[in-house]
Amino acid sequence: MLLPLLRRLGQTVFVLFGISVLVFAVFFATPGADPTARIAGRNASPQTLEKIRQEYGFNRPIPVQYATMMKKLFITQDLASYVDRGERVVPEIMRAAPVTLSLVGGAALLWVVAAITMGTLAAAFKDTWVDRTLMLLGLIGISIPVFWLGQVTNLVTQSRYHNTWLFSWVPGLGYIPLSQDPWGWFKTLVIPWCVLAVMFIGIYSRVLRADLVALANEDFMRTARAKGLSPTRILLRHGLRTSLVTFVSLFGLDFAQLVGGGALLTEVVFGLPGVGHLTYQALTNLDLPLIMATVMYSAVFVVVANALVDMLYLFLDPRVRDAH
């Protein structure tokens, strides 16, 4: 067990190194482009350009520039945004990360519970109106763009019917920290949670239903039926437990991608100052240090989450453990 874990850890470190080199090359080592001017932003003075050139070592060889940039990003954490009056970008990301985690964590809880319920019911009532209705709802959820659904919910809850008894509790767009007001935190996030979860409920329920139906004729399922176990117990204890291996794989990657900034559209629509919203602002202002930092943050989170999912496989699926 220890050897596969160490091997996976080594692969993770290697992948992160490769990503950091690629990101640095794209942003700062492009031939014919001056990284100093990119960092300084528009209309920077010659004094600012010279200060950045010395600070980041852009007058030195490429390997030294790379080492300086990674040191500023991960060790000293003093990589600054000159577009944003010298604001350090790593603390900005750290302040935005709890907002994104709150959004994605709540949405993930919703889509996991709803998807498992819908997928299991659809498989239990295969080829009936229940199955067809649930899968149709799932397909509708997949087809609805999240930014459109968010705008429609804002139109209904913030404008048209905000003064009615049904939506009068809905606060204005924005975010209230959990530590400041737990009830206010919940109210600001419950609608974004639902909007973000809709698409994933559709995807996960359809995937789970397909896996459960495919497993119905496997040998271990037939053996369980031959032993006289109830259909419900067979479905939940044997079928669902086996199908969750695929479910966990999808969840790990999707959760990491969303926390890494994939919830950008939801955050922008609902005015949530998370990592996605921060990335959107950086792209709008061409704030290169902040863009690079958010890209690296996203990459690190996705790679680490993928490694954790692979390690979890070793415990969930004995076949994977034995293969190593």
PDB file of C-alpha atoms in Angstrom:
ATOM      1  CA  MET A   1       0.000   0.000   0.000  1.00  0.00           C
ATOM      2  CA  LEU A   2       2.823   2.432   0.858  1.00  0.00           C
ATOM      3  CA  LEU A   3       4.672   2.022  -2.452  1.00  0.00           C
ATOM      4  CA  PRO A   4       1.676   3.011  -4.644  1.00  0.00           C
ATOM      5  CA  LEU A   5       1.054   6.050  -2.435  1.00  0.00           C
ATOM      6  CA  LEU A   6       4.676   7.186  -2.718  1.00  0.00           C
ATOM      7  CA  ARG A   7       4.658   6.604  -6.467  1.00  0.00           C
ATOM      8  CA  ARG A   8       1.483   8.667  -6.842  1.00  0.00           C
ATOM      9  CA  LEU A   9       2.958  11.427  -4.677  1.00  0.00           C
ATOM     10  CA  GLY A  10       6.048  11.550  -6.889  1.00  0.00           C
ATOM     11  CA  GLN A  11       3.898  11.785 -10.014  1.00  0.00           C
ATOM     12  CA  THR A  12       1.931  14.644  -8.450  1.00  0.00           C
ATOM     13  CA  VAL A  13       5.088  16.629  -7.686  1.00  0.00           C
ATOM     14  CA  PHE A  14       6.363  16.054 -11.229  1.00  0.00           C
ATOM     15  CA  VAL A  15       3.058  17.161 -12.796  1.00  0.00           C
ATOM     16  CA  LEU A  16       2.936  20.307 -10.642  1.00  0.00           C
ATOM     17  CA  PHE A  17       6.486  21.171 -11.691  1.00  0.00           C
ATOM     18  CA  GLY A  18       5.565  20.695 -15.357  1.00  0.00           C
ATOM     19  CA  ILE A  19       2.483  22.880 -14.999  1.00  0.00           C
ATOM     20  CA  SER A  20       4.456  25.652 -13.273  1.00  0.00           C
ATOM     21  CA  VAL A  21       7.027  25.647 -16.098  1.00  0.00           C
ATOM     22  CA  LEU A  22       4.296  25.720 -18.739  1.00  0.00           C
ATOM     23  CA  VAL A  23       2.393  28.550 -17.038  1.00  0.00           C
ATOM     24  CA  PHE A  24       5.580  30.589 -16.611  1.00  0.00           C
ATOM     25  CA  ALA A  25       6.543  30.033 -20.254  1.00  0.00           C
ATOM     26  CA  VAL A  26       3.124  31.108 -21.535  1.00  0.00           C
ATOM     27  CA  PHE A  27       2.926  34.262 -19.432  1.00  0.00           C
ATOM     28  CA  PHE A  28       6.535  35.436 -19.193  1.00  0.00           C
ATOM     29  CA  ALA A  29       8.818  33.643 -21.655  1.00  0.00           C
ATOM     30  CA  THR A  30       6.922  34.260 -24.896  1.00  0.00           C
ATOM     31  CA  PRO A  31       9.414  35.327 -27.602  1.00  0.00           C
ATOM     32  CA  GLY A  32       9.069  38.953 -28.711  1.00  0.00           C
ATOM     33  CA  ALA A  33       7.047  40.022 -25.649  1.00  0.00           C
ATOM     34  CA  ASP A  34       8.253  42.099 -22.708  1.00  0.00           C
ATOM     35  CA  PRO A  35       7.062  40.525 -19.427  1.00  0.00           C
ATOM     36  CA  THR A  36       7.995  43.722 -17.578  1.00  0.00           C
ATOM     37  CA  ALA A  37       5.438  45.743 -19.517  1.00  0.00           C
ATOM     38  CA  ARG A  38       2.850  42.977 -19.026  1.00  0.00           C
ATOM     39  CA  ILE A  39       3.202  43.081 -15.252  1.00  0.00           C
ATOM     40  CA  ALA A  40       3.338  46.875 -15.033  1.00  0.00           C
ATOM     41  CA  GLY A  41       0.110  47.297 -16.973  1.00  0.00           C
ATOM     42  CA  ARG A  42      -0.913  50.141 -19.222  1.00  0.00           C
ATOM     43  CA  ASN A  43       0.806  53.548 -19.117  1.00  0.00           C
ATOM     44  CA  ALA A  44       3.457  52.498 -16.602  1.00  0.00           C
ATOM     45  CA  SER A  45       6.277  54.958 -15.936  1.00  0.00           C
ATOM     46  CA  PRO A  46       9.903  54.114 -16.861  1.00  0.00           C
ATOM     47  CA  GLN A  47      10.762  54.033 -13.142  1.00  0.00           C
ATOM     48  CA  THR A  48       8.082  51.387 -12.501  1.00  0.00           C
ATOM     49  CA  LEU A  49       9.296  49.316 -15.465  1.00  0.00           C
ATOM     50  CA  GLU A  50      12.878  49.389 -14.214  1.00  0.00           C
ATOM     51  CA  LYS A  51      11.796  48.485 -10.668  1.00  0.00           C
ATOM     52  CA  ILE A  52       9.844  45.459 -11.927  1.00  0.00           C
ATOM     53  CA  ARG A  53      12.716  44.406 -14.204  1.00  0.00           C
ATOM     54  CA  GLN A  54      15.118  44.370 -11.258  1.00  0.00           C
ATOM     55  CA  GLU A  55      12.658  42.841  -8.771  1.00  0.00           C
ATOM     56  CA  TYR A  56      11.669  39.920 -11.005  1.00  0.00           C
ATOM     57  CA  GLY A  57      15.089  39.421 -12.581  1.00  0.00           C
ATOM     58  CA  PHE A  58      13.860  39.913 -16.149  1.00  0.00           C
ATOM     59  CA  ASN A  59      17.370  41.103 -17.046  1.00  0.00           C
ATOM     60  CA  ARG A  60      18.747  37.695 -16.045  1.00  0.00           C
ATOM     61  CA  PRO A  61      18.568  34.203 -17.666  1.00  0.00           C
ATOM     62  CA  ILE A  62      15.189  32.431 -18.022  1.00  0.00           C
ATOM     63  CA  PRO A  63      15.870  29.779 -15.299  1.00  0.00           C
ATOM     64  CA  VAL A  64      16.611  32.557 -12.805  1.00  0.00           C
ATOM     65  CA  GLN A  65      13.392  34.355 -13.814  1.00  0.00           C
ATOM     66  CA  TYR A  66      11.421  31.133 -13.297  1.00  0.00           C
ATOM     67  CA  ALA A  67      12.970  30.496  -9.871  1.00  0.00           C
ATOM     68  CA  THR A  68      12.302  34.100  -8.809  1.00  0.00           C
ATOM     69  CA  MET A  69       8.672  33.924  -9.911  1.00  0.00           C
ATOM     70  CA  MET A  70       7.997  30.603  -8.147  1.00  0.00           C
ATOM     71  CA  LYS A  71       9.698  31.920  -4.993  1.00  0.00           C
ATOM     72  CA  LYS A  72       7.451  34.984  -5.007  1.00  0.00           C
ATOM     73  CA  LEU A  73       4.371  32.869  -5.626  1.00  0.00           C
ATOM     74  CA  PHE A  74       4.869  29.938  -3.234  1.00  0.00           C
ATOM     75  CA  ILE A  75       7.551  30.860  -0.663  1.00  0.00           C
ATOM     76  CA  THR A  76       7.647  34.588   0.097  1.00  0.00           C
ATOM     77  CA  GLN A  77       4.127  35.068  -1.366  1.00  0.00           C
ATOM     78  CA  ASP A  78       4.906  38.693  -2.238  1.00  0.00           C
ATOM     79  CA  LEU A  79       3.952  38.530  -5.919  1.00  0.00           C
ATOM     80  CA  ALA A  80       2.295  41.917  -6.446  1.00  0.00           C
ATOM     81  CA  SER A  81      -0.258  43.316  -8.864  1.00  0.00           C
ATOM     82  CA  TYR A  82       0.859  46.690 -10.174  1.00  0.00           C
ATOM     83  CA  VAL A  83      -2.521  47.086 -11.866  1.00  0.00           C
ATOM     84  CA  ASP A  84      -4.093  46.949  -8.401  1.00  0.00           C
ATOM     85  CA  ARG A  85      -1.790  49.478  -6.652  1.00  0.00           C
ATOM     86  CA  GLY A  86       0.787  46.895  -5.586  1.00  0.00           C
ATOM     87  CA  GLU A  87      -1.713  44.543  -3.905  1.00  0.00           C
ATOM     88  CA  ARG A  88      -0.238  41.119  -3.157  1.00  0.00           C
ATOM     89  CA  VAL A  89      -2.059  38.478  -5.175  1.00  0.00           C
ATOM     90  CA  VAL A  90      -1.638  35.422  -2.922  1.00  0.00           C
ATOM     91  CA  PRO A  91      -3.488  37.020   0.040  1.00  0.00           C
ATOM     92  CA  GLU A  92      -6.201  38.096  -2.428  1.00  0.00           C
ATOM     93  CA  ILE A  93      -6.676  34.486  -3.500  1.00  0.00           C
ATOM     94  CA  MET A  94      -6.662  33.305   0.111  1.00  0.00           C
ATOM     95  CA  ARG A  95      -9.438  35.783   0.943  1.00  0.00           C
ATOM     96  CA  ALA A  96     -11.469  34.641  -2.070  1.00  0.00           C
ATOM     97  CA  ALA A  97     -10.973  30.898  -1.519  1.00  0.00           C
ATOM     98  CA  PRO A  98     -13.443  30.529   1.436  1.00  0.00           C
ATOM     99  CA  VAL A  99     -16.186  32.107  -0.688  1.00  0.00           C
ATOM    100  CA  THR A 100     -15.602  29.609  -3.492  1.00  0.00           C
ATOM    101  CA  LEU A 101     -15.358  26.705  -1.040  1.00  0.00           C
ATOM    102  CA  SER A 102     -18.656  27.754   0.548  1.00  0.00           C
ATOM    103  CA  LEU A 103     -20.356  27.938  -2.849  1.00  0.00           C
ATOM    104  CA  VAL A 104     -18.969  24.689  -4.239  1.00  0.00           C
ATOM    105  CA  GLY A 105     -19.268  22.740  -0.978  1.00  0.00           C
ATOM    106  CA  GLY A 106     -22.968  23.470  -0.585  1.00  0.00           C
ATOM    107  CA  ALA A 107     -23.697  22.827  -4.264  1.00  0.00           C
ATOM    108  CA  ALA A 108     -21.759  19.553  -4.117  1.00  0.00           C
ATOM    109  CA  LEU A 109     -23.801  18.339  -1.153  1.00  0.00           C
ATOM    110  CA  LEU A 110     -26.999  19.097  -3.068  1.00  0.00           C
ATOM    111  CA  TRP A 111     -25.966  17.434  -6.305  1.00  0.00           C
ATOM    112  CA  VAL A 112     -24.570  14.307  -4.607  1.00  0.00           C
ATOM    113  CA  VAL A 113     -27.711  13.680  -2.548  1.00  0.00           C
ATOM    114  CA  ALA A 114     -30.088  14.505  -5.424  1.00  0.00           C
ATOM    115  CA  ALA A 115     -28.108  12.552  -8.027  1.00  0.00           C
ATOM    116  CA  ILE A 116     -27.834   9.416  -5.891  1.00  0.00           C
ATOM    117  CA  THR A 117     -31.559   9.566  -5.142  1.00  0.00           C
ATOM    118  CA  MET A 118     -32.580  10.158  -8.764  1.00  0.00           C
ATOM    119  CA  GLY A 119     -30.133   7.651 -10.257  1.00  0.00           C
ATOM    120  CA  THR A 120     -31.048   4.898  -7.796  1.00  0.00           C
ATOM    121  CA  LEU A 121     -34.803   5.423  -8.245  1.00  0.00           C
ATOM    122  CA  ALA A 122     -34.437   5.461 -12.044  1.00  0.00           C
ATOM    123  CA  ALA A 123     -32.512   2.177 -11.970  1.00  0.00           C
ATOM    124  CA  ALA A 124     -34.975   0.593  -9.529  1.00  0.00           C
ATOM    125  CA  PHE A 125     -37.904   1.529 -11.804  1.00  0.00           C
ATOM    126  CA  LYS A 126     -36.099   0.901 -15.060  1.00  0.00           C
ATOM    127  CA  ASP A 127     -38.160   1.522 -18.238  1.00  0.00           C
ATOM    128  CA  THR A 128     -41.145   2.877 -16.292  1.00  0.00           C
ATOM    129  CA  TRP A 129     -42.568   6.398 -16.286  1.00  0.00           C
ATOM    130  CA  VAL A 130     -40.537   7.111 -13.135  1.00  0.00           C
ATOM    131  CA  ASP A 131     -37.304   6.261 -14.935  1.00  0.00           C
ATOM    132  CA  ARG A 132     -38.189   8.254 -18.035  1.00  0.00           C
ATOM    133  CA  THR A 133     -39.365  11.294 -16.038  1.00  0.00           C
ATOM    134  CA  LEU A 134     -36.257  11.436 -13.848  1.00  0.00           C
ATOM    135  CA  MET A 135     -33.896  11.039 -16.799  1.00  0.00           C
ATOM    136  CA  LEU A 136     -35.795  13.704 -18.733  1.00  0.00           C
ATOM    137  CA  LEU A 137     -35.405  16.090 -15.802  1.00  0.00           C
ATOM    138  CA  GLY A 138     -31.718  15.255 -15.695  1.00  0.00           C
ATOM    139  CA  LEU A 139     -31.335  15.974 -19.408  1.00  0.00           C
ATOM    140  CA  ILE A 140     -33.098  19.329 -18.983  1.00  0.00           C
ATOM    141  CA  GLY A 141     -30.712  20.206 -16.146  1.00  0.00           C
ATOM    142  CA  ILE A 142     -27.685  19.386 -18.305  1.00  0.00           C
ATOM    143  CA  SER A 143     -29.027  21.497 -21.171  1.00  0.00           C
ATOM    144  CA  ILE A 144     -29.626  24.707 -19.195  1.00  0.00           C
ATOM    145  CA  PRO A 145     -26.605  27.089 -19.212  1.00  0.00           C
ATOM    146  CA  VAL A 146     -25.697  28.056 -15.662  1.00  0.00           C
ATOM    147  CA  PHE A 147     -25.347  31.770 -16.446  1.00  0.00           C
ATOM    148  CA  TRP A 148     -28.815  31.853 -18.029  1.00  0.00           C
ATOM    149  CA  LEU A 149     -30.401  30.023 -15.109  1.00  0.00           C
ATOM    150  CA  GLY A 150     -28.632  32.370 -12.698  1.00  0.00           C
ATOM    151  CA  GLN A 151     -29.875  35.458 -14.519  1.00  0.00           C
ATOM    152  CA  VAL A 152     -33.431  34.119 -14.574  1.00  0.00           C
ATOM    153  CA  THR A 153     -33.388  33.328 -10.843  1.00  0.00           C
ATOM    154  CA  ASN A 154     -32.039  36.816 -10.155  1.00  0.00           C
ATOM    155  CA  LEU A 155     -34.797  38.325 -12.286  1.00  0.00           C
ATOM    156  CA  VAL A 156     -37.427  36.397 -10.332  1.00  0.00           C
ATOM    157  CA  THR A 157     -36.006  36.645  -6.789  1.00  0.00           C
ATOM    158  CA  GLN A 158     -34.273  40.037  -6.911  1.00  0.00           C
ATOM    159  CA  SER A 159     -36.626  42.003  -9.141  1.00  0.00           C
ATOM    160  CA  ARG A 160     -40.040  40.787 -10.282  1.00  0.00           C
ATOM    161  CA  TYR A 161     -41.211  38.924  -7.157  1.00  0.00           C
ATOM    162  CA  HIS A 162     -38.766  40.102  -4.497  1.00  0.00           C
ATOM    163  CA  ASN A 163     -41.486  41.908  -2.549  1.00  0.00           C
ATOM    164  CA  THR A 164     -43.775  38.865  -2.388  1.00  0.00           C
ATOM    165  CA  TRP A 165     -43.923  36.524   0.603  1.00  0.00           C
ATOM    166  CA  LEU A 166     -42.163  33.811  -1.425  1.00  0.00           C
ATOM    167  CA  PHE A 167     -38.905  35.676  -2.067  1.00  0.00           C
ATOM    168  CA  SER A 168     -38.902  38.557   0.396  1.00  0.00           C
ATOM    169  CA  TRP A 169     -36.263  36.700   2.458  1.00  0.00           C
ATOM    170  CA  VAL A 170     -33.756  36.699  -0.415  1.00  0.00           C
ATOM    171  CA  PRO A 171     -30.908  39.157   0.354  1.00  0.00           C
ATOM    172  CA  GLY A 172     -29.187  41.328  -2.239  1.00  0.00           C
ATOM    173  CA  LEU A 173     -26.380  39.993  -4.386  1.00  0.00           C
ATOM    174  CA  GLY A 174     -23.101  39.491  -2.568  1.00  0.00           C
ATOM    175  CA  TYR A 175     -21.606  37.383   0.207  1.00  0.00           C
ATOM    176  CA  ILE A 176     -21.896  37.356   3.993  1.00  0.00           C
ATOM    177  CA  PRO A 177     -19.107  35.439   5.830  1.00  0.00           C
ATOM    178  CA  LEU A 178     -20.178  32.419   7.848  1.00  0.00           C
ATOM    179  CA  SER A 179     -18.343  33.706  10.926  1.00  0.00           C
ATOM    180  CA  GLN A 180     -20.179  37.020  10.741  1.00  0.00           C
ATOM    181  CA  ASP A 181     -23.764  35.788  10.273  1.00  0.00           C
ATOM    182  CA  PRO A 182     -24.424  32.050   9.703  1.00  0.00           C
ATOM    183  CA  TRP A 183     -28.093  32.588   8.748  1.00  0.00           C
ATOM    184  CA  GLY A 184     -27.198  35.424   6.397  1.00  0.00           C
ATOM    185  CA  TRP A 185     -24.430  33.254   4.905  1.00  0.00           C
ATOM    186  CA  PHE A 186     -26.969  30.519   4.186  1.00  0.00           C
ATOM    187  CA  LYS A 187     -29.480  32.914   2.633  1.00  0.00           C
ATOM    188  CA  THR A 188     -26.917  34.450   0.279  1.00  0.00           C
ATOM    189  CA  LEU A 189     -25.761  31.030  -0.936  1.00  0.00           C
ATOM    190  CA  VAL A 190     -28.829  28.793  -1.070  1.00  0.00           C
ATOM    191  CA  ILE A 191     -29.982  29.999  -4.511  1.00  0.00           C
ATOM    192  CA  PRO A 192     -26.434  29.931  -6.013  1.00  0.00           C
ATOM    193  CA  TRP A 193     -26.087  26.407  -4.605  1.00  0.00           C
ATOM    194  CA  CYS A 194     -29.206  25.274  -6.431  1.00  0.00           C
ATOM    195  CA  VAL A 195     -28.230  26.996  -9.679  1.00  0.00           C
ATOM    196  CA  LEU A 196     -24.722  25.500  -9.688  1.00  0.00           C
ATOM    197  CA  ALA A 197     -25.963  22.021  -8.702  1.00  0.00           C
ATOM    198  CA  VAL A 198     -28.637  21.665 -11.430  1.00  0.00           C
ATOM    199  CA  MET A 199     -26.288  20.625 -14.236  1.00  0.00           C
ATOM    200  CA  PHE A 200     -24.312  18.209 -12.082  1.00  0.00           C
ATOM    201  CA  ILE A 201     -27.469  16.569 -10.754  1.00  0.00           C
ATOM    202  CA  GLY A 202     -28.410  15.753 -14.352  1.00  0.00           C
ATOM    203  CA  ILE A 203     -24.972  14.396 -15.255  1.00  0.00           C
ATOM    204  CA  TYR A 204     -24.399  12.340 -12.113  1.00  0.00           C
ATOM    205  CA  SER A 205     -27.900  10.852 -11.966  1.00  0.00           C
ATOM    206  CA  ARG A 206     -27.665   9.651 -15.575  1.00  0.00           C
ATOM    207  CA  VAL A 207     -24.188   8.200 -15.044  1.00  0.00           C
ATOM    208  CA  LEU A 208     -25.246   6.430 -11.843  1.00  0.00           C
ATOM    209  CA  ARG A 209     -28.400   5.042 -13.443  1.00  0.00           C
ATOM    210  CA  ALA A 210     -26.397   3.672 -16.392  1.00  0.00           C
ATOM    211  CA  ASP A 211     -23.858   2.014 -14.059  1.00  0.00           C
ATOM    212  CA  LEU A 212     -26.565   0.417 -11.905  1.00  0.00           C
ATOM    213  CA  VAL A 213     -28.387  -0.952 -14.948  1.00  0.00           C
ATOM    214  CA  ALA A 214     -25.127  -2.315 -16.395  1.00  0.00           C
ATOM    215  CA  LEU A 215     -24.268  -4.021 -13.097  1.00  0.00           C
ATOM    216  CA  ALA A 216     -27.640  -5.784 -12.870  1.00  0.00           C
ATOM    217  CA  ASN A 217     -26.391  -8.788 -14.873  1.00  0.00           C
ATOM    218  CA  GLU A 218     -22.989  -9.100 -13.248  1.00  0.00           C
ATOM    219  CA  ASP A 219     -22.148 -12.393 -11.525  1.00  0.00           C
ATOM    220  CA  PHE A 220     -22.077 -10.964  -7.996  1.00  0.00           C
ATOM    221  CA  MET A 221     -25.545  -9.435  -8.512  1.00  0.00           C
ATOM    222  CA  ARG A 222     -26.979 -12.737  -9.780  1.00  0.00           C
ATOM    223  CA  THR A 223     -25.390 -14.528  -6.836  1.00  0.00           C
ATOM    224  CA  ALA A 224     -27.038 -12.095  -4.419  1.00  0.00           C
ATOM    225  CA  ARG A 225     -30.417 -12.671  -6.071  1.00  0.00           C
ATOM    226  CA  ALA A 226     -29.884 -16.447  -5.900  1.00  0.00           C
ATOM    227  CA  LYS A 227     -29.310 -16.152  -2.154  1.00  0.00           C
ATOM    228  CA  GLY A 228     -32.789 -14.669  -1.815  1.00  0.00           C
ATOM    229  CA  LEU A 229     -31.760 -11.147  -0.840  1.00  0.00           C
ATOM    230  CA  SER A 230     -34.377  -8.460  -1.365  1.00  0.00           C
ATOM    231  CA  PRO A 231     -34.112  -6.314  -4.543  1.00  0.00           C
ATOM    232  CA  THR A 232     -33.712  -3.192  -2.420  1.00  0.00           C
ATOM    233  CA  ARG A 233     -30.820  -4.641  -0.462  1.00  0.00           C
ATOM    234  CA  ILE A 234     -29.148  -5.904  -3.642  1.00  0.00           C
ATOM    235  CA  LEU A 235     -29.482  -2.530  -5.310  1.00  0.00           C
ATOM    236  CA  LEU A 236     -28.260  -0.453  -2.371  1.00  0.00           C
ATOM    237  CA  ARG A 237     -25.668  -2.702  -0.760  1.00  0.00           C
ATOM    238  CA  HIS A 238     -24.135  -4.326  -3.834  1.00  0.00           C
ATOM    239  CA  GLY A 239     -25.024  -2.274  -6.903  1.00  0.00           C
ATOM    240  CA  LEU A 240     -24.808   1.242  -5.468  1.00  0.00           C
ATOM    241  CA  ARG A 241     -21.650   0.500  -3.511  1.00  0.00           C
ATOM    242  CA  THR A 242     -19.861  -0.699  -6.644  1.00  0.00           C
ATOM    243  CA  SER A 243     -21.163   2.158  -8.798  1.00  0.00           C
ATOM    244  CA  LEU A 244     -19.851   4.754  -6.358  1.00  0.00           C
ATOM    245  CA  VAL A 245     -16.292   4.110  -7.598  1.00  0.00           C
ATOM    246  CA  THR A 246     -17.122   5.914 -10.863  1.00  0.00           C
ATOM    247  CA  PHE A 247     -19.163   8.460  -8.936  1.00  0.00           C
ATOM    248  CA  VAL A 248     -16.219   9.309  -6.676  1.00  0.00           C
ATOM    249  CA  SER A 249     -13.919   9.743  -9.675  1.00  0.00           C
ATOM    250  CA  LEU A 250     -16.262  12.215 -11.345  1.00  0.00           C
ATOM    251  CA  PHE A 251     -16.925  14.046  -8.108  1.00  0.00           C
ATOM    252  CA  GLY A 252     -13.266  14.526  -7.245  1.00  0.00           C
ATOM    253  CA  LEU A 253     -12.402  16.061 -10.602  1.00  0.00           C
ATOM    254  CA  ASP A 254     -15.523  18.224 -10.849  1.00  0.00           C
ATOM    255  CA  PHE A 255     -15.231  19.502  -7.287  1.00  0.00           C
ATOM    256  CA  ALA A 256     -11.570  20.402  -7.790  1.00  0.00           C
ATOM    257  CA  GLN A 257     -12.267  22.114 -11.092  1.00  0.00           C
ATOM    258  CA  LEU A 258     -15.049  24.222  -9.562  1.00  0.00           C
ATOM    259  CA  VAL A 259     -13.026  25.216  -6.501  1.00  0.00           C
ATOM    260  CA  GLY A 260     -10.142  26.050  -8.815  1.00  0.00           C
ATOM    261  CA  GLY A 261     -12.232  28.702 -10.547  1.00  0.00           C
ATOM    262  CA  GLY A 262     -14.697  26.698 -12.609  1.00  0.00           C
ATOM    263  CA  ALA A 263     -17.596  28.333 -10.757  1.00  0.00           C
ATOM    264  CA  LEU A 264     -16.679  31.665 -12.380  1.00  0.00           C
ATOM    265  CA  LEU A 265     -20.031  32.200 -14.102  1.00  0.00           C
ATOM    266  CA  THR A 266     -22.033  31.487 -10.950  1.00  0.00           C
ATOM    267  CA  GLU A 267     -19.846  33.793  -8.876  1.00  0.00           C
ATOM    268  CA  VAL A 268     -20.085  36.636 -11.404  1.00  0.00           C
ATOM    269  CA  VAL A 269     -23.871  36.314 -11.817  1.00  0.00           C
ATOM    270  CA  PHE A 270     -24.495  36.337  -8.051  1.00  0.00           C
ATOM    271  CA  GLY A 271     -21.786  38.841  -7.127  1.00  0.00           C
ATOM    272  CA  LEU A 272     -19.808  36.375  -5.004  1.00  0.00           C
ATOM    273  CA  PRO A 273     -16.186  37.518  -4.502  1.00  0.00           C
ATOM    274  CA  GLY A 274     -14.653  34.088  -4.980  1.00  0.00           C
ATOM    275  CA  VAL A 275     -11.674  32.834  -6.970  1.00  0.00           C
ATOM    276  CA  GLY A 276     -13.666  32.670 -10.207  1.00  0.00           C
ATOM    277  CA  HIS A 277     -14.826  36.267  -9.801  1.00  0.00           C
ATOM    278  CA  LEU A 278     -11.240  37.286  -9.007  1.00  0.00           C
ATOM    279  CA  THR A 279     -10.050  35.600 -12.203  1.00  0.00           C
ATOM    280  CA  TYR A 280     -12.747  37.394 -14.187  1.00  0.00           C
ATOM    281  CA  GLN A 281     -11.601  40.763 -12.822  1.00  0.00           C
ATOM    282  CA  ALA A 282      -7.957  39.916 -13.563  1.00  0.00           C
ATOM    283  CA  LEU A 283      -8.802  39.015 -17.166  1.00  0.00           C
ATOM    284  CA  THR A 284     -10.833  42.206 -17.553  1.00  0.00           C
ATOM    285  CA  ASN A 285      -7.934  44.350 -16.286  1.00  0.00           C
ATOM    286  CA  LEU A 286      -5.184  42.269 -17.954  1.00  0.00           C
ATOM    287  CA  ASP A 287      -3.644  41.812 -14.498  1.00  0.00           C
ATOM    288  CA  LEU A 288      -0.944  39.282 -15.418  1.00  0.00           C
ATOM    289  CA  PRO A 289       0.424  38.380 -11.929  1.00  0.00           C
ATOM    290  CA  LEU A 290      -3.096  37.780 -10.634  1.00  0.00           C
ATOM    291  CA  ILE A 291      -4.037  35.736 -13.715  1.00  0.00           C
ATOM    292  CA  MET A 292      -0.940  33.569 -13.330  1.00  0.00           C
ATOM    293  CA  ALA A 293      -1.552  33.111  -9.614  1.00  0.00           C
ATOM    294  CA  THR A 294      -5.177  32.052 -10.095  1.00  0.00           C
ATOM    295  CA  VAL A 295      -4.184  29.665 -12.900  1.00  0.00           C
ATOM    296  CA  MET A 296      -1.522  28.087 -10.687  1.00  0.00           C
ATOM    297  CA  TYR A 297      -3.967  27.918  -7.770  1.00  0.00           C
ATOM    298  CA  SER A 298      -6.472  26.115  -9.973  1.00  0.00           C
ATOM    299  CA  ALA A 299      -3.870  23.739 -11.393  1.00  0.00           C
ATOM    300  CA  VAL A 300      -2.490  22.845  -7.964  1.00  0.00           C
ATOM    301  CA  PHE A 301      -5.949  22.203  -6.556  1.00  0.00           C
ATOM    302  CA  VAL A 302      -7.009  20.014  -9.509  1.00  0.00           C
ATOM    303  CA  VAL A 303      -3.802  17.955  -9.506  1.00  0.00           C
ATOM    304  CA  VAL A 304      -3.831  17.433  -5.742  1.00  0.00           C
ATOM    305  CA  ALA A 305      -7.537  16.497  -5.788  1.00  0.00           C
ATOM    306  CA  ASN A 306      -6.903  14.044  -8.626  1.00  0.00           C
ATOM    307  CA  ALA A 307      -4.100  12.449  -6.603  1.00  0.00           C
ATOM    308  CA  LEU A 308      -6.368  12.158  -3.552  1.00  0.00           C
ATOM    309  CA  VAL A 309      -9.058  10.476  -5.668  1.00  0.00           C
ATOM    310  CA  ASP A 310      -6.509   7.988  -7.003  1.00  0.00           C
ATOM    311  CA  MET A 311      -5.386   7.249  -3.460  1.00  0.00           C
ATOM    312  CA  LEU A 312      -8.988   6.809  -2.384  1.00  0.00           C
ATOM    313  CA  TYR A 313      -9.338   4.208  -5.137  1.00  0.00           C
ATOM    314  CA  LEU A 314      -6.780   2.082  -3.330  1.00  0.00           C
ATOM    315  CA  PHE A 315      -9.188   1.810  -0.402  1.00  0.00           C
ATOM    316  CA  LEU A 316     -12.491   1.647  -2.320  1.00  0.00           C
ATOM    317  CA  ASP A 317     -11.542  -0.875  -4.996  1.00  0.00           C
ATOM    318  CA  PRO A 318      -9.355  -3.869  -4.041  1.00  0.00           C
ATOM    319  CA  ARG A 319      -8.721  -4.569  -7.750  1.00  0.00           C
ATOM    320  CA  VAL A 320      -6.819  -1.297  -8.074  1.00  0.00           C
ATOM    321  CA  ARG A 321      -4.847  -2.019  -4.905  1.00  0.00           C
ATOM    322  CA  ASP A 322      -3.916  -5.517  -6.081  1.00  0.00           C
ATOM    323  CA  ALA A 323      -2.827  -4.207  -9.486  1.00  0.00           C
ATOM    324  CA  HIS A 324      -0.073  -2.222  -7.803  1.00  0.00           C
TER     325      HIS A 324
END
